[in-house]
mmCIF file of C-alpha atoms in Angstrom:
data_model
loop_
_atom_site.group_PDB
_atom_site.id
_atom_site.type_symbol
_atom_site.label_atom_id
_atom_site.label_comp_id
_atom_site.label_asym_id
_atom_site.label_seq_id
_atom_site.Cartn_x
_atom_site.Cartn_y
_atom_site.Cartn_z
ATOM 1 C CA UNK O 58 -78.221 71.803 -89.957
ATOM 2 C CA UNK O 59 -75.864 74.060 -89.819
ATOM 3 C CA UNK O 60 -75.562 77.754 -88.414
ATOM 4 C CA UNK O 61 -75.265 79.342 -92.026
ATOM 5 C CA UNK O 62 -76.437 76.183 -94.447
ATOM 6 C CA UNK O 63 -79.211 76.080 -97.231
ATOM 7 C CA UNK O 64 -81.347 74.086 -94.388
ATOM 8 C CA UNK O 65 -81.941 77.757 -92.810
ATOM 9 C CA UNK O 66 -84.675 79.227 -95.557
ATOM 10 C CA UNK O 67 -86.851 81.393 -93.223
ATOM 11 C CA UNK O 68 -86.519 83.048 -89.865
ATOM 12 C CA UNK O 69 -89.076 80.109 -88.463
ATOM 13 C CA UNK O 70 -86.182 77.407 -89.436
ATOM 14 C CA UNK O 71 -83.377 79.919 -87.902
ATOM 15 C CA UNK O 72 -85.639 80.496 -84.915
ATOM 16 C CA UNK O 73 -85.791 76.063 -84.661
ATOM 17 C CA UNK O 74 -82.365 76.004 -85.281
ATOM 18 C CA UNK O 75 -81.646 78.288 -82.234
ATOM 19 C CA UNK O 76 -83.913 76.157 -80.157
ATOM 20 C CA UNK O 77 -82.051 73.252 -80.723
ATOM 21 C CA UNK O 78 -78.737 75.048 -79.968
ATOM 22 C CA UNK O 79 -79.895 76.250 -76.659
ATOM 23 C CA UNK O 80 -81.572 72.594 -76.336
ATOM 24 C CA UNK O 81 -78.055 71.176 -76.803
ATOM 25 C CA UNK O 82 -76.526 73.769 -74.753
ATOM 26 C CA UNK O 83 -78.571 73.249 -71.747
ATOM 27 C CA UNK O 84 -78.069 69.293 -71.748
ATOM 28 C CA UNK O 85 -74.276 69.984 -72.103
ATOM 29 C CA UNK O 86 -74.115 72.116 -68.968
ATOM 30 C CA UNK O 87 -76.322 69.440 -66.785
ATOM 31 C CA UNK O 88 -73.209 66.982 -67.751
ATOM 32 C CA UNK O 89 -71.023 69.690 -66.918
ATOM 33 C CA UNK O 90 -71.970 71.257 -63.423
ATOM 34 C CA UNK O 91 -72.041 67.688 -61.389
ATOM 35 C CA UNK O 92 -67.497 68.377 -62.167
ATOM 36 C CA UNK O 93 -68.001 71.825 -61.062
ATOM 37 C CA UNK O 94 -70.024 71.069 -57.935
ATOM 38 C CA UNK O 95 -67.509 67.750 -57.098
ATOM 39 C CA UNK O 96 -64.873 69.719 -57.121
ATOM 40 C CA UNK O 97 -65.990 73.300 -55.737
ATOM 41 C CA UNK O 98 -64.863 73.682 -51.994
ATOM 42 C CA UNK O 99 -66.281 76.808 -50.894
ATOM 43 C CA UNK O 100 -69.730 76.351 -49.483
ATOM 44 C CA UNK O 101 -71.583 79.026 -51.255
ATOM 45 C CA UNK O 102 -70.432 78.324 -54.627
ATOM 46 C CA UNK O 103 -71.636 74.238 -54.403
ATOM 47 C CA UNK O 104 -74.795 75.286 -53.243
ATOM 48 C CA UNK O 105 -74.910 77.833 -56.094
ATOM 49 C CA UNK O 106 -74.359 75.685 -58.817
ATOM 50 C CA UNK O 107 -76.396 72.430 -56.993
ATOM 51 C CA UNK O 108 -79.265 74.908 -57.057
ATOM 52 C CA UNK O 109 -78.639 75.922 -60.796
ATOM 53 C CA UNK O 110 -78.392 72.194 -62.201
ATOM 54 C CA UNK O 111 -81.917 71.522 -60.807
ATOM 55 C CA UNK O 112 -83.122 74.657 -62.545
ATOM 56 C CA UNK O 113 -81.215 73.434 -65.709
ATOM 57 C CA UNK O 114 -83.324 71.125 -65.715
ATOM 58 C CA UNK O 115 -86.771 72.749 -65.593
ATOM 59 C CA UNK O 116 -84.891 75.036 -68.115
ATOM 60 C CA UNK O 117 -84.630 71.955 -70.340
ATOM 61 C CA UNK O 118 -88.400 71.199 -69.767
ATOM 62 C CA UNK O 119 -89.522 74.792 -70.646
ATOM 63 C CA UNK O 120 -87.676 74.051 -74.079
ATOM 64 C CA UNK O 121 -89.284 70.823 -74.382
ATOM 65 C CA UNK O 122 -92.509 72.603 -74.395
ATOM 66 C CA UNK O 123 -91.409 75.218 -76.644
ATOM 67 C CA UNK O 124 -90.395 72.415 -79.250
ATOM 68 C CA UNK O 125 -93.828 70.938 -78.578
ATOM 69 C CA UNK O 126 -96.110 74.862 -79.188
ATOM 70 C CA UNK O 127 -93.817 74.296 -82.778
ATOM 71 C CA UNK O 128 -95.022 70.818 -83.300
ATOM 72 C CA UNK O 129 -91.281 69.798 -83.120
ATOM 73 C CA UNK O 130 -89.703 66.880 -81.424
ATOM 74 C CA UNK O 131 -87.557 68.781 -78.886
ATOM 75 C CA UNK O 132 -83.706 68.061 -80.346
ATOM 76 C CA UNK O 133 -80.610 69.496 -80.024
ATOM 77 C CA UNK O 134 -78.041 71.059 -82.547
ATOM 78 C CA UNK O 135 -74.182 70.559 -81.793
ATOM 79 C CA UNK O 136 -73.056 73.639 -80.325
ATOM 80 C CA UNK O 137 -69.200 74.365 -80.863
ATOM 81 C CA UNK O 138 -69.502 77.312 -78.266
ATOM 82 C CA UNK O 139 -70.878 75.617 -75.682
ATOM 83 C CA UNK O 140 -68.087 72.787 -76.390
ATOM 84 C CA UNK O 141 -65.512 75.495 -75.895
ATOM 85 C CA UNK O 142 -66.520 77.058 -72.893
ATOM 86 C CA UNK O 143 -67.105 73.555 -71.677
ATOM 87 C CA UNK O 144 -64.264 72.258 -72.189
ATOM 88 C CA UNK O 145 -61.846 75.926 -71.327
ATOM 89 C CA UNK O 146 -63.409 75.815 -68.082
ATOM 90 C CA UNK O 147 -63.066 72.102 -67.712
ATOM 91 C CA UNK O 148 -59.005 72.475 -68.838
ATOM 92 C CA UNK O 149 -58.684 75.177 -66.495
ATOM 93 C CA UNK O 150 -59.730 73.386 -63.511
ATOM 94 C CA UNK O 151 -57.959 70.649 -63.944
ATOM 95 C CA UNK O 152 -54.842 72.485 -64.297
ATOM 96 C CA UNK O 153 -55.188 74.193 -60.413
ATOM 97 C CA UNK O 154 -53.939 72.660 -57.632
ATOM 98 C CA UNK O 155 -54.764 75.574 -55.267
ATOM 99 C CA UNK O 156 -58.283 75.240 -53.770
ATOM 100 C CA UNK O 157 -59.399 78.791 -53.746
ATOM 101 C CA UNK O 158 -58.045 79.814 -57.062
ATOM 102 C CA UNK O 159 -59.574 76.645 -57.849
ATOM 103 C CA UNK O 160 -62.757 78.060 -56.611
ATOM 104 C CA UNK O 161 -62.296 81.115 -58.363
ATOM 105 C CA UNK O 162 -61.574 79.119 -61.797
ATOM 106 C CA UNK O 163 -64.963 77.560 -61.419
ATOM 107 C CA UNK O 164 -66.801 81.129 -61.136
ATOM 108 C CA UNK O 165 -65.381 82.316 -64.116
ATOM 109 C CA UNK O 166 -66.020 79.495 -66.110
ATOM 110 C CA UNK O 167 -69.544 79.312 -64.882
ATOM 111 C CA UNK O 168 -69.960 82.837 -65.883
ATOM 112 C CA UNK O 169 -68.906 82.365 -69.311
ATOM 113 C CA UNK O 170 -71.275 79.858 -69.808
ATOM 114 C CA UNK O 171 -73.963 82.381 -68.175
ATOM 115 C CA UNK O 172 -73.571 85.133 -70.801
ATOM 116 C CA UNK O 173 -73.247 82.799 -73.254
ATOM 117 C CA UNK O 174 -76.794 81.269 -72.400
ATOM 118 C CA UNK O 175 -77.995 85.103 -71.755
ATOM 119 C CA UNK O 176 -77.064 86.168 -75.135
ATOM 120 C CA UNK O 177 -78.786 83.068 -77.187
ATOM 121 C CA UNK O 178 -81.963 83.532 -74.544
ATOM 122 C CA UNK O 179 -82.393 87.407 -75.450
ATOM 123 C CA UNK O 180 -81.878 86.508 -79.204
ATOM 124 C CA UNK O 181 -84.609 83.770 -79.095
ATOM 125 C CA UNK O 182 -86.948 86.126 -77.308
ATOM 126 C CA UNK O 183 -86.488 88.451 -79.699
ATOM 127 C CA UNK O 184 -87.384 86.210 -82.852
ATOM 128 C CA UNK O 185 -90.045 84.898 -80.745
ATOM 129 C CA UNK O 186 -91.602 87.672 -80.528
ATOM 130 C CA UNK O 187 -91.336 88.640 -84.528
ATOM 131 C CA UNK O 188 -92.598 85.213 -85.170
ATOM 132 C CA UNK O 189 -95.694 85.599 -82.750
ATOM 133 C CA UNK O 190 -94.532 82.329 -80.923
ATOM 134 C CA UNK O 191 -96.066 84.713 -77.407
ATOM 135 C CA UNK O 192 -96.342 81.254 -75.081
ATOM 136 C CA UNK O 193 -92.602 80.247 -76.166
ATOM 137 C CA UNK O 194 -91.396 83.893 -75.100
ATOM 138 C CA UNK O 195 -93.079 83.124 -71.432
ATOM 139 C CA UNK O 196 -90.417 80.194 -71.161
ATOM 140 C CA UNK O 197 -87.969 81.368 -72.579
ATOM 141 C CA UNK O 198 -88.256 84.902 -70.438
ATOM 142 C CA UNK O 199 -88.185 82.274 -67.718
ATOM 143 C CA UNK O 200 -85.337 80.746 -68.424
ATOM 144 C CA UNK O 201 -83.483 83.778 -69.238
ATOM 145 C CA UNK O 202 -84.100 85.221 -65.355
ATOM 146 C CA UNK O 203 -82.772 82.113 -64.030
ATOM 147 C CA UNK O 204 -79.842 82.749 -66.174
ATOM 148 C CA UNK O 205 -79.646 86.000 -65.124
ATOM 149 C CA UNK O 206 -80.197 85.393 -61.526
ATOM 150 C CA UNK O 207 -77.334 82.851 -61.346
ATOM 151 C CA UNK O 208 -74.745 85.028 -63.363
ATOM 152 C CA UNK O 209 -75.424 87.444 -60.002
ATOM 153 C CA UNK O 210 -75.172 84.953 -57.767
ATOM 154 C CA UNK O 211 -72.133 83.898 -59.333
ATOM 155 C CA UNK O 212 -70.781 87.657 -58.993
ATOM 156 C CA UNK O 213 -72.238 87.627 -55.649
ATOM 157 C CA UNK O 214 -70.369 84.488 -54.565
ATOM 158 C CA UNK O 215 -67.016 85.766 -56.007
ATOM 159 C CA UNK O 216 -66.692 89.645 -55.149
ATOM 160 C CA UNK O 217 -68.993 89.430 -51.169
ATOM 161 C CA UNK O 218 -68.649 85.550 -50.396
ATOM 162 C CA UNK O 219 -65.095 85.676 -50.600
ATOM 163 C CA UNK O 220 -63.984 83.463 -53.520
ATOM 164 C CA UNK O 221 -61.459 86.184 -55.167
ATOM 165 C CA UNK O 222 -60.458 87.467 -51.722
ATOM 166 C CA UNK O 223 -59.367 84.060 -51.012
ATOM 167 C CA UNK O 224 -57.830 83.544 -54.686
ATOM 168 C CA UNK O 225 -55.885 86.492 -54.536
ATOM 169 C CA UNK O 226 -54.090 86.045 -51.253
ATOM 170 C CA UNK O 227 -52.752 82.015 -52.538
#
């Protein structure tokens, strides 16, 4: 299905569709974050985004249970944006030799991937909500905290832990 094909008749099938996006999206970034963790240096930033991939993974279990309140086998939906942001961040790293700008690298491309995730969350919630789907809004309110949460610590672990200081004075 695509984003803008005749398979999207109702906000209920846009509303799956999303789900399945996210779904995708979420499984994506598990693959991903082992890469960033391997090759993160600074102390704050692995534990960061070691302590994120477990909570990707309850977030992937709160969506199986949403696809299961729509009587839906929980499936995902290729998502090109996800690919890109993936795959940028993944480019970018590999391209740094310098640890700490390395480390800075990874921040940034965790971030995108945070407001991307924020952004579909909020949208969900809000057709969620339209559609009456109330115990699907619970998880996915859940999820979007923990989004939200890790996008600060993210800041956090950049602008107070030192990550950019360290970046800027390679």
């Amino acid at each position: 299905m695509g984003m803008f094909t005749k398979d999207i008749k109702s906000m209920e099938d846009l509303f799956l569709h999303g789900l399945q996006d996210i779904y995708y999206a979420e499984q994506q970034i598990t693959q991903a974050l082992p890469k960033m963790i391997e090759k993160a240096t600074n102390r704050d930033l692995k534990t960061g985004l070691k302590d994120h991939l477990e909570e990707t993974q309850k977030q992937i279990e709160r969506l199986q249970k949403a696809f299961e309140k729509l009587g839906q086998k929980p499936s995902g939906a290729q998502c090109p944006a996800i690919d890109g942001l993936i795959k940028e961040a993944d480019s970018t790293m590999g391209d740094i030799a310098d640890k700490a700008v390395l480390d800075a690298a990874i921040v940034a491309g965790g971030q995108a991937v945070e407001h991307y995730e924020i952004c579909r969350y909020g949208t969900l919630i809000a057709w969620a909500e339209k559609l009456g789907h109330e115990e699907i809004v619970r998880f996915l309110n859940t999820n979007l905290n923990e989004e939200k949460a890790a996008n600060t610590k993210l800041n956090t672990i950049a602008t107070r832990k030192g990550v950019n200081t360290k970046a800027s004075a390679a």
